[in-house]
Coordinates of C-alpha atoms in Angstrom, one line a residue:
Chain D
M1 CA 149.8 126.8 99.8
S2 CA 151.6 124.0 98.0
R3 CA 149.3 121.6 96.2
I4 CA 149.4 117.9 96.6
P5 CA 149.3 115.6 93.6
F6 CA 146.0 113.8 93.0
S7 CA 147.9 110.5 92.7
I8 CA 148.9 110.8 96.4
L9 CA 145.7 112.2 97.7
W10 CA 143.1 109.8 96.4
P11 CA 144.7 106.6 97.8
A12 CA 145.4 108.4 101.1
F13 CA 141.8 109.5 101.5
L14 CA 140.5 106.2 100.2
V15 CA 142.5 104.3 102.9
S16 CA 141.2 106.7 105.5
A17 CA 137.7 106.1 104.4
C18 CA 138.2 102.3 104.7
V19 CA 139.6 102.8 108.2
A20 CA 136.5 104.9 109.0
V21 CA 134.2 102.2 107.7
A22 CA 135.9 99.7 110.0
I23 CA 135.6 102.0 112.9
S24 CA 131.9 102.7 112.1
L25 CA 131.1 99.0 111.9
T26 CA 132.8 98.3 115.3
S27 CA 131.7 101.2 117.4
G28 CA 128.4 102.3 118.7
A29 CA 126.2 102.4 121.8
M30 CA 126.6 98.6 122.2
A31 CA 130.1 97.4 123.2
L32 CA 131.0 94.6 120.8
S33 CA 134.5 93.2 120.2
T34 CA 136.1 94.7 117.1
S35 CA 137.3 91.5 115.6
E36 CA 134.0 89.7 116.2
S37 CA 132.1 92.5 114.6
L38 CA 134.2 92.4 111.5
L39 CA 134.0 88.6 111.4
A40 CA 130.2 88.9 111.5
L41 CA 130.4 91.0 108.3
W42 CA 132.7 88.4 106.8
D43 CA 130.3 85.7 107.7
S44 CA 127.4 87.4 106.2
L45 CA 129.3 88.0 103.0
W46 CA 130.8 84.5 102.5
G47 CA 128.3 82.4 104.5
T48 CA 131.0 81.3 107.0
E49 CA 130.5 81.1 110.8
F50 CA 133.6 82.5 112.4
S51 CA 131.9 85.2 114.5
G52 CA 130.9 84.4 118.1
L53 CA 128.4 87.2 118.3
A54 CA 124.9 86.4 119.5
A55 CA 122.1 86.8 116.9
Y56 CA 120.9 90.1 118.3
Q57 CA 124.5 91.4 118.3
Q58 CA 125.0 90.4 114.7
L59 CA 121.8 92.3 114.0
V60 CA 123.4 95.4 115.5
V61 CA 126.4 95.1 113.2
L62 CA 124.7 94.0 110.0
D63 CA 121.2 95.6 110.2
L64 CA 121.9 98.8 112.0
R65 CA 125.6 99.8 111.6
L66 CA 126.3 98.5 108.1
P67 CA 123.3 100.3 106.4
R68 CA 123.9 103.6 108.1
T69 CA 127.6 103.4 107.3
L70 CA 126.8 102.9 103.7
L71 CA 124.2 105.6 103.7
A72 CA 126.6 108.1 105.3
L73 CA 129.2 107.3 102.7
L74 CA 126.7 107.8 99.8
V75 CA 125.0 110.9 101.1
G76 CA 128.4 112.5 101.9
A77 CA 129.7 111.7 98.5
I78 CA 126.6 113.1 96.7
L79 CA 126.4 116.3 98.8
A80 CA 130.1 117.1 98.3
Q81 CA 129.9 116.6 94.5
C82 CA 126.8 118.6 94.2
G83 CA 128.4 121.4 96.2
A84 CA 131.5 121.2 93.9
V85 CA 129.4 121.4 90.8
M86 CA 127.3 124.3 92.1
Q87 CA 130.4 126.3 93.1
G88 CA 132.0 125.7 89.7
L89 CA 128.8 126.5 87.8
F90 CA 128.1 129.8 89.6
R91 CA 131.8 130.6 90.1
N92 CA 130.8 131.5 93.6
P93 CA 132.6 130.0 96.6
L94 CA 129.5 130.3 98.7
A95 CA 127.2 128.4 96.3
D96 CA 125.7 125.2 97.7
P97 CA 122.4 123.6 97.0
G98 CA 120.9 125.8 99.7
I99 CA 121.6 129.0 97.7
I100 CA 119.1 128.2 94.9
G101 CA 116.4 127.2 97.3
A102 CA 116.7 123.4 97.0
S103 CA 117.1 122.8 100.8
S104 CA 114.4 125.2 101.8
G105 CA 112.0 123.7 99.2
A106 CA 112.8 120.3 100.6
A107 CA 112.3 121.5 104.2
L108 CA 109.0 123.0 103.2
G109 CA 107.8 119.9 101.5
A110 CA 108.7 117.8 104.5
S111 CA 107.0 120.2 106.9
I112 CA 103.8 120.1 105.0
A113 CA 103.9 116.3 105.1
I114 CA 104.7 116.3 108.8
I115 CA 101.9 118.7 109.8
L116 CA 99.1 118.1 107.3
L117 CA 99.3 114.4 106.5
P118 CA 98.2 111.6 108.9
L119 CA 100.9 109.9 110.9
A120 CA 100.3 106.5 109.2
I121 CA 101.5 107.6 105.7
Q122 CA 104.2 110.0 106.9
G123 CA 107.0 107.5 106.6
F124 CA 106.5 107.3 102.9
A125 CA 105.2 110.8 102.4
I126 CA 107.9 112.9 104.0
P127 CA 110.7 111.8 101.7
V128 CA 108.5 112.2 98.6
A129 CA 107.3 115.6 99.7
A130 CA 110.9 116.7 100.4
F131 CA 112.1 115.6 97.0
V132 CA 109.2 117.3 95.2
G133 CA 109.7 120.5 97.2
A134 CA 113.4 120.6 96.3
L135 CA 112.8 120.0 92.6
L136 CA 109.9 122.5 92.3
T137 CA 111.8 125.3 94.1
T138 CA 114.9 124.8 91.9
L139 CA 112.9 124.8 88.7
L140 CA 111.0 127.9 89.8
V141 CA 114.3 129.8 90.7
F142 CA 115.8 128.7 87.4
N143 CA 112.8 130.0 85.5
L144 CA 112.9 133.3 87.3
A145 CA 116.6 133.7 86.4
Q146 CA 116.0 133.1 82.7
S147 CA 115.6 135.9 80.2
E148 CA 116.3 136.2 76.4
N149 CA 119.9 137.0 77.3
G150 CA 120.4 133.6 79.0
T151 CA 120.6 132.6 82.7
S152 CA 122.0 135.3 84.9
V153 CA 124.0 134.0 87.9
V154 CA 123.1 137.0 90.0
M155 CA 119.4 136.6 89.2
L156 CA 119.7 133.0 90.0
I157 CA 121.1 133.7 93.5
L158 CA 118.7 136.6 94.1
A159 CA 115.7 134.5 93.1
G160 CA 117.1 131.8 95.4
V161 CA 117.1 134.3 98.3
A162 CA 113.5 135.3 97.5
V163 CA 112.2 131.8 97.2
T164 CA 114.1 130.8 100.4
A165 CA 112.6 133.7 102.3
F166 CA 109.1 132.9 101.0
G167 CA 109.6 129.2 102.0
G168 CA 110.7 130.3 105.4
A169 CA 107.5 132.3 105.9
V170 CA 105.3 129.5 104.8
M171 CA 107.2 127.2 107.2
G172 CA 106.7 129.8 109.9
F173 CA 103.0 129.7 109.3
L174 CA 103.0 125.9 109.4
N175 CA 104.9 126.0 112.7
V176 CA 102.2 128.3 114.2
I177 CA 99.4 125.9 113.4
A178 CA 101.4 122.7 114.2
D179 CA 101.0 120.9 117.5
D180 CA 104.0 120.5 119.8
Q181 CA 104.7 117.0 118.6
A182 CA 104.8 117.9 114.9
L183 CA 107.0 120.9 115.8
R184 CA 109.5 118.7 117.5
D185 CA 109.4 116.3 114.5
I186 CA 110.2 119.1 112.1
T187 CA 113.0 120.5 114.2
L188 CA 114.7 117.1 114.5
W189 CA 114.1 116.3 110.8
Q190 CA 115.7 119.5 109.8
M191 CA 118.9 118.5 111.6
G192 CA 119.3 115.4 109.5
S193 CA 120.2 111.9 110.4
V194 CA 121.4 108.8 108.6
A195 CA 120.0 106.4 111.2
H196 CA 116.8 105.6 109.4
V197 CA 117.8 103.4 106.4
S198 CA 115.8 101.1 104.3
N199 CA 117.1 99.0 101.5
H200 CA 115.2 101.1 99.0
S201 CA 116.8 104.3 100.2
L202 CA 120.3 102.7 100.0
L203 CA 119.7 101.5 96.5
L204 CA 118.3 104.8 95.4
C205 CA 121.3 106.7 96.8
L206 CA 123.7 104.2 95.2
V207 CA 122.2 104.6 91.8
V208 CA 122.0 108.4 92.0
M209 CA 125.6 108.5 93.3
L210 CA 126.9 106.4 90.4
V211 CA 125.0 108.0 87.7
M212 CA 125.7 111.5 89.1
A213 CA 129.4 110.9 89.4
W214 CA 129.6 109.6 85.9
Y215 CA 127.6 112.5 84.5
F216 CA 129.5 115.2 86.4
Q217 CA 132.8 113.6 85.4
R218 CA 131.8 113.8 81.7
H219 CA 131.2 117.5 82.2
A220 CA 134.3 118.2 84.2
Q221 CA 136.2 119.8 81.3
A222 CA 133.3 122.0 80.5
L223 CA 133.2 123.1 84.1
N224 CA 136.9 123.9 83.9
A225 CA 136.3 126.0 80.8
L226 CA 133.5 127.8 82.7
L227 CA 136.0 128.9 85.3
L228 CA 137.5 131.2 82.7
G229 CA 134.2 133.0 82.4
E230 CA 130.9 132.5 80.5
S231 CA 131.8 134.2 77.3
E232 CA 135.2 132.5 77.2
A233 CA 133.5 129.2 77.7
R234 CA 131.1 130.0 74.9
H235 CA 134.1 130.8 72.6
L236 CA 135.5 127.4 73.4
G237 CA 132.3 125.9 71.9
I238 CA 130.4 125.1 75.1
D239 CA 126.6 125.6 75.1
V240 CA 126.7 127.3 78.5
E241 CA 122.9 127.6 78.9
R242 CA 122.3 123.9 78.3
L243 CA 125.2 123.0 80.6
K244 CA 123.9 125.1 83.4
L245 CA 120.3 123.7 83.1
K246 CA 121.5 120.1 82.9
L247 CA 124.0 120.3 85.8
I248 CA 121.6 122.2 88.1
I249 CA 118.9 119.7 87.5
V250 CA 121.2 116.7 88.2
A251 CA 122.6 118.4 91.3
T252 CA 119.1 119.2 92.6
V253 CA 118.0 115.6 92.0
G254 CA 121.1 114.5 94.0
V255 CA 120.4 116.9 96.9
G256 CA 116.7 116.1 96.8
V257 CA 117.4 112.4 97.1
T258 CA 119.8 112.9 100.1
V259 CA 117.3 115.2 101.8
S260 CA 114.5 112.8 101.3
V261 CA 116.4 109.9 102.9
A262 CA 118.4 111.7 105.5
G263 CA 116.9 115.2 106.1
I264 CA 119.0 118.3 105.8
I265 CA 122.7 117.8 106.4
G266 CA 124.5 121.1 106.0
F267 CA 128.1 122.2 105.4
I268 CA 129.3 119.0 103.6
G269 CA 128.4 120.5 100.2
L270 CA 130.0 123.9 101.1
V271 CA 133.1 122.9 103.0
I272 CA 134.4 119.8 101.2
P273 CA 134.9 121.2 97.7
H274 CA 136.8 124.1 99.3
L275 CA 139.0 121.9 101.3
V276 CA 139.7 119.7 98.2
R277 CA 140.3 122.7 96.0
M278 CA 142.9 123.9 98.5
L279 CA 144.6 120.6 98.4
T280 CA 144.7 119.8 94.7
G281 CA 143.6 122.9 92.8
P282 CA 140.4 123.7 90.9
D283 CA 140.6 121.1 88.1
H284 CA 137.2 119.5 88.2
R285 CA 138.5 116.2 86.8
T286 CA 140.3 115.7 90.2
L287 CA 138.1 117.9 92.3
L288 CA 134.9 115.9 91.7
P289 CA 136.1 112.4 92.6
L290 CA 138.2 113.6 95.5
S291 CA 135.3 115.6 96.9
A292 CA 133.2 112.5 96.7
I293 CA 135.7 110.5 98.8
V294 CA 136.4 113.2 101.3
G295 CA 132.6 114.0 101.7
A296 CA 131.9 110.4 102.3
L297 CA 134.7 110.2 104.9
L298 CA 133.7 113.3 106.7
L299 CA 130.0 112.5 107.0
L300 CA 130.9 109.0 108.2
L301 CA 133.2 110.5 110.9
A302 CA 130.4 112.9 111.9
D303 CA 127.9 110.0 112.1
I304 CA 130.3 108.0 114.3
G305 CA 130.5 111.0 116.6
A306 CA 126.7 111.4 116.5
R307 CA 126.4 107.8 117.7
L308 CA 129.0 107.9 120.4
L309 CA 128.9 111.3 122.0
M310 CA 125.7 110.9 123.9
A311 CA 125.3 107.1 123.8
P312 CA 122.9 105.4 124.2
S313 CA 121.0 108.4 122.9
E314 CA 121.9 109.9 119.5
L315 CA 122.6 113.3 118.2
P316 CA 121.3 114.4 114.7
V317 CA 124.3 114.2 112.4
G318 CA 123.5 117.5 110.8
L319 CA 124.2 119.2 114.1
L320 CA 127.7 117.7 114.1
T321 CA 128.5 118.6 110.5
A322 CA 127.6 122.2 111.3
V323 CA 129.7 122.1 114.5
M324 CA 132.7 120.6 112.7
G325 CA 132.1 122.4 109.4
A326 CA 131.5 126.0 110.5
P327 CA 134.8 126.6 112.5
F328 CA 136.8 124.6 109.9
F329 CA 135.4 126.7 107.1
T330 CA 136.2 129.9 109.0
I331 CA 139.8 128.8 109.6
L332 CA 140.1 128.0 105.9
L333 CA 138.7 131.4 105.0
I334 CA 141.1 133.2 107.3
K335 CA 144.0 131.4 105.9
Q336 CA 143.0 132.2 102.4
R337 CA 141.8 135.7 103.1
K338 CA 144.1 137.5 100.7
T339 CA 142.9 135.4 97.7
F340 CA 139.4 136.8 98.3
I341 CA 140.3 140.4 98.4
Chain B
M1 CA 148.5 122.7 105.7
T2 CA 151.1 120.2 104.5
P3 CA 149.9 116.6 103.6
Y4 CA 151.8 115.3 106.6
R5 CA 150.1 117.5 109.0
L6 CA 146.8 116.8 107.5
S7 CA 147.2 113.0 107.6
L8 CA 148.4 113.4 111.2
L9 CA 145.3 115.4 112.1
L10 CA 143.1 112.8 110.5
L11 CA 144.8 109.9 112.3
L12 CA 144.4 111.8 115.6
A13 CA 140.7 112.3 114.9
L14 CA 140.3 108.6 114.1
T15 CA 142.1 107.6 117.3
I16 CA 140.0 109.9 119.5
I17 CA 136.8 108.7 118.0
S18 CA 137.6 105.0 118.2
S19 CA 138.8 105.2 121.8
G20 CA 135.5 106.5 122.8
S21 CA 133.6 103.4 121.9
N22 CA 134.6 101.1 124.8
A23 CA 131.4 101.3 126.8
E24 CA 131.2 99.3 129.9
P25 CA 129.9 95.7 129.4
L26 CA 126.4 95.2 130.8
A27 CA 125.7 92.9 133.8
N28 CA 122.7 90.7 133.6
H29 CA 119.8 91.2 136.1
Q30 CA 116.4 89.5 136.2
H31 CA 114.5 92.4 134.8
R32 CA 115.8 95.1 132.4
I33 CA 113.0 97.4 131.4
I34 CA 113.0 100.4 129.0
S35 CA 110.1 102.8 129.3
T36 CA 109.7 105.4 126.5
D37 CA 106.6 107.1 127.9
A38 CA 106.4 109.4 130.9
G39 CA 103.1 107.8 132.0
V40 CA 104.6 104.3 131.8
T41 CA 107.6 105.4 133.8
D42 CA 105.2 106.7 136.5
V43 CA 103.4 103.4 136.7
L44 CA 106.5 101.4 136.8
F45 CA 107.8 103.4 139.8
A46 CA 104.4 103.1 141.5
L47 CA 104.5 99.3 141.0
G48 CA 107.9 99.2 142.7
M49 CA 109.7 98.3 139.5
G50 CA 111.8 101.5 139.4
S51 CA 115.0 99.7 140.1
S52 CA 114.6 97.5 137.0
L53 CA 114.4 100.5 134.8
V54 CA 117.5 100.8 132.6
G55 CA 116.3 103.4 130.0
I56 CA 113.7 106.1 129.7
D57 CA 112.7 108.7 127.1
A58 CA 113.2 112.5 127.3
T59 CA 109.8 113.2 128.8
S60 CA 110.0 110.7 131.7
V61 CA 110.7 112.1 135.1
L62 CA 112.7 110.1 137.6
P63 CA 111.8 110.4 141.3
S64 CA 114.3 112.6 143.1
E65 CA 115.8 109.7 145.1
V66 CA 116.8 107.9 141.9
A67 CA 120.2 109.0 140.5
S68 CA 119.7 110.1 136.9
D69 CA 123.0 108.5 135.8
K70 CA 121.7 105.0 136.8
V71 CA 119.0 105.2 134.0
A72 CA 120.0 106.0 130.4
N73 CA 118.1 108.6 128.6
L74 CA 117.3 107.6 125.0
G75 CA 115.9 110.9 123.8
Y76 CA 112.7 111.8 122.0
H77 CA 110.3 108.9 122.0
R78 CA 109.5 109.2 118.3
M79 CA 113.2 109.2 117.3
L80 CA 114.6 106.4 119.4
P81 CA 118.0 105.1 118.4
A82 CA 117.8 101.4 117.6
E83 CA 121.3 100.5 118.7
G84 CA 121.0 102.6 121.8
L85 CA 117.9 100.6 122.8
L86 CA 119.5 97.3 122.1
S87 CA 122.8 98.3 123.9
L88 CA 120.9 98.5 127.2
N89 CA 120.2 94.8 126.8
P90 CA 116.5 95.1 127.8
D91 CA 114.1 92.2 128.2
L92 CA 111.0 94.4 128.1
I93 CA 110.3 97.6 126.3
I94 CA 107.1 99.6 127.0
G95 CA 106.1 102.7 125.2
S96 CA 103.2 104.6 123.7
E97 CA 101.5 104.2 120.3
H98 CA 103.7 107.1 119.2
M99 CA 107.0 105.3 119.7
G100 CA 109.2 105.3 116.7
P101 CA 110.7 105.6 114.1
P102 CA 109.5 102.4 112.3
E103 CA 113.1 101.3 111.6
T104 CA 113.7 101.1 115.4
I105 CA 110.5 99.2 116.0
A106 CA 111.4 96.8 113.2
A107 CA 114.9 96.2 114.8
I108 CA 113.3 95.6 118.2
K109 CA 111.0 93.0 116.7
K110 CA 113.8 91.4 114.8
A111 CA 115.9 91.1 118.0
D112 CA 113.0 89.2 119.5
L113 CA 112.5 91.6 122.4
T114 CA 109.2 92.0 124.2
L115 CA 107.7 95.3 123.1
E116 CA 104.4 96.7 124.3
Q117 CA 103.0 99.8 122.8
L118 CA 100.1 101.3 124.8
P119 CA 97.5 103.8 123.7
V120 CA 97.8 107.3 125.2
A121 CA 95.1 107.4 127.9
K122 CA 92.4 110.0 127.5
D123 CA 90.5 109.1 130.6
E124 CA 90.9 107.0 133.8
K125 CA 89.4 103.9 132.2
A126 CA 92.1 103.8 129.5
L127 CA 94.7 104.6 132.2
K128 CA 93.5 101.6 134.3
E129 CA 93.6 99.4 131.2
N130 CA 97.2 100.4 130.6
I131 CA 98.2 99.8 134.3
K132 CA 96.7 96.3 134.1
V133 CA 98.7 95.5 131.0
I134 CA 101.9 96.8 132.5
S135 CA 101.3 95.0 135.8
E136 CA 100.9 91.7 133.9
L137 CA 104.0 92.3 132.0
V138 CA 106.1 92.8 135.1
D139 CA 104.2 90.3 137.2
K140 CA 103.0 92.8 139.8
K141 CA 99.2 92.3 139.7
A142 CA 98.7 92.6 143.4
Q143 CA 100.5 95.9 143.6
A144 CA 98.4 97.1 140.6
Q145 CA 95.3 96.5 142.6
A146 CA 96.2 99.2 145.1
L147 CA 96.9 101.6 142.3
L148 CA 93.6 100.9 140.6
S149 CA 91.7 101.5 143.8
H150 CA 93.6 104.7 144.4
I151 CA 92.6 105.9 140.9
D152 CA 89.0 104.9 141.6
E153 CA 88.9 106.8 144.9
T154 CA 90.6 109.9 143.5
M155 CA 88.4 110.0 140.5
A156 CA 85.3 109.5 142.7
L157 CA 86.3 112.7 144.4
V158 CA 86.7 114.4 141.1
H159 CA 83.3 113.2 140.0
Q160 CA 81.7 114.5 143.2
Q161 CA 83.3 117.9 142.6
Q162 CA 82.3 118.5 139.0
L163 CA 82.1 122.0 137.6
P164 CA 78.6 123.4 137.1
A165 CA 77.0 122.2 133.9
N166 CA 78.1 124.2 130.8
S167 CA 81.1 125.9 132.5
K168 CA 83.3 127.3 129.8
V169 CA 86.8 126.4 130.5
A170 CA 90.1 127.7 129.0
F171 CA 93.2 125.6 129.4
L172 CA 96.3 127.7 128.8
L173 CA 99.9 126.8 128.4
Q174 CA 101.9 129.6 129.9
L175 CA 105.1 130.3 127.9
E176 CA 107.5 132.6 129.8
G177 CA 107.2 136.0 128.1
R178 CA 106.2 134.5 124.8
G179 CA 102.5 134.7 125.0
L180 CA 99.8 132.1 125.7
R181 CA 98.7 128.9 124.0
L182 CA 95.2 127.7 124.3
A183 CA 94.4 124.0 124.3
G184 CA 92.0 123.0 121.5
K185 CA 90.6 119.7 120.4
N186 CA 92.5 116.5 120.8
T187 CA 94.8 117.8 123.5
T188 CA 95.4 116.5 127.1
G189 CA 94.1 120.0 128.1
E190 CA 90.7 119.2 126.6
D191 CA 90.7 115.7 128.3
I192 CA 91.3 117.4 131.6
I193 CA 88.5 119.9 131.1
A194 CA 86.1 117.0 130.2
L195 CA 87.1 115.1 133.3
L196 CA 86.4 118.1 135.5
G197 CA 83.0 118.4 133.9
G198 CA 83.5 121.6 131.9
S199 CA 83.4 122.3 128.2
N200 CA 86.4 123.6 126.3
I201 CA 85.9 127.2 125.0
A202 CA 88.4 126.5 122.2
Q203 CA 87.2 125.2 118.8
H204 CA 90.5 124.8 117.0
N205 CA 92.7 121.8 116.9
S206 CA 95.8 121.2 119.1
Y207 CA 97.4 124.2 120.9
Q208 CA 97.3 127.6 119.3
S209 CA 98.5 131.0 120.3
V210 CA 95.9 133.4 121.6
S211 CA 95.9 137.1 122.7
A212 CA 94.6 138.2 126.0
E213 CA 91.9 140.2 124.1
A214 CA 90.7 137.0 122.2
L215 CA 90.6 135.2 125.5
L216 CA 88.6 138.0 127.1
S217 CA 86.1 137.9 124.3
L218 CA 85.5 134.2 124.8
E219 CA 84.4 134.9 128.5
P220 CA 85.8 131.8 130.2
D221 CA 84.1 130.8 133.5
V222 CA 87.2 128.9 134.5
I223 CA 90.9 129.3 133.5
I224 CA 93.4 126.5 134.1
V225 CA 97.1 127.6 133.6
A226 CA 99.7 124.9 133.0
G227 CA 103.1 126.4 133.9
R228 CA 106.5 124.9 133.4
D229 CA 108.2 126.5 136.3
A230 CA 107.0 125.2 139.6
S231 CA 109.1 127.8 141.6
Q232 CA 106.6 130.6 140.9
S233 CA 102.9 131.0 140.7
S234 CA 101.8 130.6 137.1
V235 CA 98.5 132.5 137.9
E236 CA 100.4 135.5 139.3
V237 CA 102.7 135.6 136.3
L238 CA 99.8 135.3 133.9
L239 CA 97.8 138.1 135.5
K240 CA 100.9 140.3 135.7
N241 CA 101.7 139.9 132.0
N242 CA 98.0 140.1 130.9
P243 CA 96.2 142.5 133.2
L244 CA 93.3 142.5 130.8
L245 CA 92.4 139.0 132.0
Q246 CA 91.2 140.6 135.3
H247 CA 87.9 141.3 133.5
T248 CA 87.2 137.6 132.6
P249 CA 84.4 135.9 134.6
A250 CA 86.9 133.3 135.7
V251 CA 89.2 135.8 137.5
Q252 CA 86.4 137.8 138.9
Q253 CA 84.9 134.7 140.5
Q254 CA 88.4 133.5 141.4
K255 CA 88.1 130.4 139.3
I256 CA 91.6 130.5 138.0
I257 CA 94.0 127.8 139.0
E258 CA 97.3 126.4 138.0
V259 CA 98.7 122.9 137.3
D260 CA 102.2 121.7 136.8
G261 CA 102.4 121.3 133.0
R262 CA 105.1 118.6 133.2
L263 CA 102.6 116.2 134.8
L264 CA 100.5 116.2 131.7
V265 CA 102.9 115.4 128.9
A266 CA 101.8 111.8 128.7
G267 CA 98.0 112.2 128.6
I268 CA 96.0 111.1 131.6
S269 CA 98.7 109.5 133.7
L270 CA 98.9 108.6 137.4
S271 CA 100.3 112.1 138.3
A272 CA 97.6 113.7 136.1
V273 CA 94.9 111.9 138.2
D274 CA 96.3 113.4 141.4
A275 CA 96.5 116.8 139.8
L276 CA 92.9 116.4 138.7
A277 CA 91.7 115.8 142.2
D278 CA 93.7 118.8 143.4
M279 CA 92.2 121.0 140.6
A280 CA 88.6 119.8 141.3
K281 CA 89.0 120.6 145.0
K282 CA 90.3 124.1 144.3
L283 CA 87.5 124.8 141.8
H284 CA 84.7 123.5 144.0

């Protein structure tokens, strides 16, 4: 497949993302005029009064659609970049944060909070527990994979499998003792949603996204060198062990933050870097920023779908990313089959 | 894939998605009510307010004569979509204490809509309180009076037909082919046992899986089976799948009865009161 220059791709996807933002702000369960909705945003930015929307309609645009649009963009961008870094780090096309136990740890933490903690503090406790779960499992897996010879990628993945299986069993036990309401909460939480946004979570995601993007970009060259192989990278003067540890921790923090604010949203971290790599090639200097834009775009499109498909009721967005992502991923794999043999 | 094809595909996807958003504008009626609790929905229909209902939650059951496409379903009552709720342009939203998430409740309050969150009723007294509150909200106090006296009469029958003192009762959820779940503390099953005058044999919290052997060892005097499929007898299915239960005191004295589990999702509701009278009669 012919590659497309980065200089063409990034403006194209950026424009698409802007169009998607406009669509996201103007569509939803409530039928509001497109121009009036955009004017309401203009009004709130510049203090003008052009929009003819009633107060409760402005509330829908500014308090409901705008925050979830921003959250979808940020979460999509974070997940896609973390996926790209993990795949580069492990030189494994199937690597995503799930593979080293981050998602399963997050799910376990959240389930413990849902089942064992009183309802009143759950709103605060679930995200914190999810984040702590993700961080603890990743550190555990990383520790298991370390020996005097360094960190083994195979051990890392195997330890990830073991920890995920153990986490699954503990979650199974929690499901057995949970009441029906908690069970339903867990199931829905696991499918992810960007509908529940607070200013704190938006700010947290924004900071994480910016710091992470800067940090990953600084290590893009080192990731490129790692593509050659670990010993080759070492010969190029890169401290491979330190690089792995630092990047895994930053990626886990990124994933942990998204899980804590939006639940588990699968396939973005796996599919987007693949797609982008096929478009522009494996250079991390272009792969990382482009993954961020495409990830943001795709999660936002999925969220628009989640809002509209069953309106006025809503689907969990994680369900749609899986429905969109899985067949798409399969088609990509079939097209690229010979490169994997 | 070439860039041109890709951008074309993207454009197509965007068009499809944006064209789906032109929902029908809403007409304005006097009353537009959303109920996010099965028990509240029951009461609203009993008060003759069913035609004002514009939205319900996933557990609410509409009477068969009401077309389900007339009333929007908003999904699980603890995960209600804020925009979905507001898009129905309601002037009154009634739900239970479990209604959520907090962001949606905050949006409802910010939009200045009337919101009433009622406690889940554990007995007829709480149910009557809830009915009074609802009837005041929809201005149907006179109609509520009839409902309240119906509850009083029905519950009087239940109280006359109480189980013998210290009857050990097991309340089972029948899961098709996937075993049994026994109602423990803080469940509607336990509330029903208490209202029938018995005591719950289970000591655990919420619903937990039990084996037929464990159930046999608890020696229940009465077994209540809540099935989900009204088309077949839950008692027959239970005994066919668990022949061991033939040896419980309950089955030997034919004190095993069934109840439609769907009537009990919202605690002690209007339909649960009628089901209680039915159960008390059968057990007497």
